[in-house]
Amino acid sequence: MVTRQRPLGDQGDQQRNPGWALLSRPPGRSAAADGHRRPLVGRERETEVLAAAVTALLDGEGRIVEVAGEPGIGKTRLLDQVAVVARGHGVQVLAGRAPVPGSDVPMAAMVDALEPYLPRVSPARLAELRSDHAQLLNAIFPSLRLAGARSLAPAGVPVGARQVRAVRLLLETLAAERPLLIMLDDLHNSDRATVDLLCHLLDAPPRTPLLLVMAHRRRQSPARLRLALDTARQVTRIEVAPLTRGHLDALTDVPLSANQRAMLHELSGGNPQYLSALLAAVPLPGTASELPELGTLPADVDAALATELELLSRPAGLVASAAAVLGPEPVDTGLLTEVAGIATEQVPAAIDELVAADLLRPVTGSGCFAFRHRVVQHAAYLTTDAGWRLTAHARALAELRRRRSHPEVQAPHLLRLAVPGDVVAVEVLSEAAAAVVDRAPHTAVRWLGTAIRLLPGTAEPAGQRVALAVQLGRALGAIGHPRAGRAVLHDALRLLDEHPSTHRTSATLLCAQLERQLGRHGEAAALLRTALPPPADARPADHAALALALSAVELTSGRAGQARRWAAAALGAARRASGVPGAVQAHALGLLAAANHLRGNRTAGGETIRAAALLDATLDAELGAEPESALWVGWSEILLDRFDDAAHHLSRAIDVSPGAASYFPLLHLLCTRTLAHRYAGRLTEAADDCAEALRLASGTQFRELHVAAEAMSRLLAVWTGAEQVGPAADPGTVDVPVSGWPGRLALSAYAETRLALGDAAGCLAVAATAGLPDLEPWAQVGWYEMLTRATLAEGDPDAADEWAQRAYEVAERLGRPGRRALAASAGARVLALRDPTAAAVAARAAADVLTQVGMPLEAAHAHTVAARALVADGDRDRAGATLRVAEKFFDRCGAGLFARQVHTERRRLAGASGGARRARRQGGSSALTRRETQVATLVSEGLTNRQVAARLFVTQKTVEMHLSHVFTKLGVTNRAALVRCFHLNGLAPAQSF
């Protein structure tokens, strides 16, 4: 029977399982004593299973444990760890390893384990063995010289079978004297006698305290051994699992970005050996590399893989070298034959040998073979002689050209063979780079750099150099090196001043985009203005593209008027041009609509609708080439309160974005969809978009977008309850570049986070840096509503009234229903202090409008305002029902923080109703203590908690405690309700304080 082990749980599992503590540290050893050993990373589950086996051994119970896993997964490291701890507990540990194939020593792994120990075993213990067994054991173990050995073999019993039983009895004899742990590694290399022994032990396990741990690679193990393990009655199986992404930081001192961590984990498959090689080649932090460039392998990895390769026959070694030259991608046998340079009939047997050694693996359904990992391929490449390798590349290139293979396949060989002046190689490398730039921009950078170096030194065509520079600049921007890309493109633009060509527009547009990535919006705008000729002198398509880019720069920089001007110019040029895709017109209309919305133009809705219709009519390929069209159409729809439509169009553009080369627009799309989801009340989806944006931005130099995504991510974590909020919650700090909409988005999110964490003063401090008078009306309404809440929390109703009035005035000019309702909700908060009845009506009306326009989160807040006003008005039943509605809205949005707050408020209201009735029966204020009456009176006069504390010469915390008791006794939940209850019900005493 195969024992199925449950996975490791939490710390409680460690307390319940004494084996865990056993393997953690031997008795008498401190943590410092083990400090020189590198900790075993990510092996908690496997360690727990072995811990239980060692514990059982100490209790006198023997077991057999199978440790299986891929090459390099860490089986030997796990065995070494267990051996150290077992020895510390007095267990006799013996370790053996099966030698490489070809050894003529029978039972080599067991001999390797027992030979050093047998001379130390007491003769008296060995004397218990029968004489016929002694004879057989003397023949197996050279160090044994058992006296009286003689053969008493039963007739017809093979010698091998008798030797197997003799070794089993020897193991039982040794374990009877002292608990024994025998670890046998690399059993996939086992000889026939070892396999016989292991099968016998699996069929009839020893009856003494013996723990037998068998480590092997299942894929390479003899079929008979695998069958015995699978059918054995009592085997504890450990399949050594790959490491998770979170373990990578523990394996390196180099800080890894989220993008690098994901990339390394995917490439290595969680295999520690491959991780070691990849970590040695990982680029510096701050790059978006899709593939580390492997160099010299770490010594231990190189030695392990070289050992595997050295065992190959000469034909198999040549085929392995040929496969390594052809790269990590799958290759067919015909190409292997040409590159290896051996007879065709030798190749099948060589491939069989490589597959049996698990160096090559068949690719299902293709008829091709590939190395089990690119690290193995690289090791095989390094073992080839330099001269043979160069000749093999030449043979590969000749065969690929004969087959007319894609340039992408030829490019790796040209890197090693092409010489300066080879214009054919330049063209091939350029085509290959264009094919891979979206999925492998680092590779494109390497190929394009080589192509530029190969250009002829004299009489070279300037257009070709410029075209390559534009390609290289795009690829450098995609891998997170906009400064390097900008330098390349500026050189190209200087060359274009001397040799004008059609590449100027594309070079200018790309250079401006890289300036934007660096946060240099002014430089980007200046570059585009300089490149824009008068409309009469420019090609309409070029004029439209340059004007669109300039409009986007102006809009993200907060200059909506200039953005509108350039968007209109781009739309006119696009309509004049022939063959311009509909996505370009949608782009221009979306920019125009967004600019008009931000300027407060009430007629911009028609532009948004036309832009959306054009976008819906575009093909995916057109949209993939112009993804920013969906960005601005989506923005205009958000400004029009059409959040679901915005999310739909943004999602389509994200889905068809080509890849790494579109990182910059993709980040904009993700950040904008975050807003669409946030306003539509889909906080979980918004948080997912933020996480993806952070993953992309972490490997680039897009600082503005990175900060915006980081600030939004923190806010959503607080709102959803993913980040617990307590009295001492730290709002953190943020260094926000206040330039353009990403900076303003980050500031707004940071201010909201501070307010949600209870730091209203911090929220107001952030708002003071936002330049509110210069913001667009749409943004101003949101800020003023937030400042209304913050000043109310600070106990300043006059300031709150002023902010709410500003929100109302701006929203009225803007004319958008959602903004109006948001301003009305802010006004209702202030109105509740003096007229709860009117405030409840206004808040409910605002909630209805917010629900209709699809802003459920804001609608839930408005319902909460209405409920609190109803409490102050004495209508607790309707207040409770309204709070239930708000709680449902918050739950539906995933706003766990607000849902819990409203739930607590609703329960307090239900409990307070009984308290209010008791207070009335007891004569109103007589239910309050003298100090509570003083606090309630001063609060009813409009004093803040800080002012009350100063008047009564007590601490602010004392005031808060008394005020909480007052709320409970009078059956109210907020200060406005307290004022109404205290005065209208005649509870205020005659004297004042």
mmCIF file of C-alpha atoms in Angstrom, residues 319 323 326 329-337 347-348 351-352 355 360-371 403:
data_model
loop_
_atom_site.group_PDB
_atom_site.id
_atom_site.type_symbol
_atom_site.label_atom_id
_atom_site.label_comp_id
_atom_site.label_asym_id
_atom_site.label_seq_id
_atom_site.Cartn_x
_atom_site.Cartn_y
_atom_site.Cartn_z
ATOM 1 C CA VAL A 319 23.695 14.324 -31.796
ATOM 2 C CA ALA A 323 20.787 19.603 -30.858
ATOM 3 C CA LEU A 326 20.205 24.178 -32.984
ATOM 4 C CA GLU A 329 13.599 24.786 -29.472
ATOM 5 C CA PRO A 330 12.412 21.350 -30.695
ATOM 6 C CA VAL A 331 14.289 20.036 -33.738
ATOM 7 C CA ASP A 332 13.451 17.291 -36.209
ATOM 8 C CA THR A 333 15.674 14.295 -36.826
ATOM 9 C CA GLY A 334 16.476 15.325 -40.386
ATOM 10 C CA LEU A 335 18.061 18.583 -39.235
ATOM 11 C CA LEU A 336 19.928 16.751 -36.484
ATOM 12 C CA THR A 337 21.413 14.409 -39.065
ATOM 13 C CA VAL A 347 20.928 8.932 -35.598
ATOM 14 C CA PRO A 348 17.899 6.850 -34.413
ATOM 15 C CA ILE A 351 18.330 9.612 -30.112
ATOM 16 C CA ASP A 352 17.109 6.525 -28.272
ATOM 17 C CA VAL A 355 15.893 9.836 -24.540
ATOM 18 C CA LEU A 360 16.217 14.693 -24.882
ATOM 19 C CA ARG A 361 12.461 14.305 -24.672
ATOM 20 C CA PRO A 362 10.025 13.725 -27.534
ATOM 21 C CA VAL A 363 7.656 16.604 -28.228
ATOM 22 C CA THR A 364 4.198 15.089 -28.365
ATOM 23 C CA GLY A 365 2.547 15.110 -31.759
ATOM 24 C CA SER A 366 5.427 16.765 -33.615
ATOM 25 C CA GLY A 367 8.030 14.121 -34.414
ATOM 26 C CA CYS A 368 10.609 16.475 -32.890
ATOM 27 C CA PHE A 369 12.852 16.281 -29.830
ATOM 28 C CA ALA A 370 13.945 18.903 -27.308
ATOM 29 C CA PHE A 371 16.256 19.045 -24.312
ATOM 30 C CA ARG A 403 14.718 24.768 -46.594
#
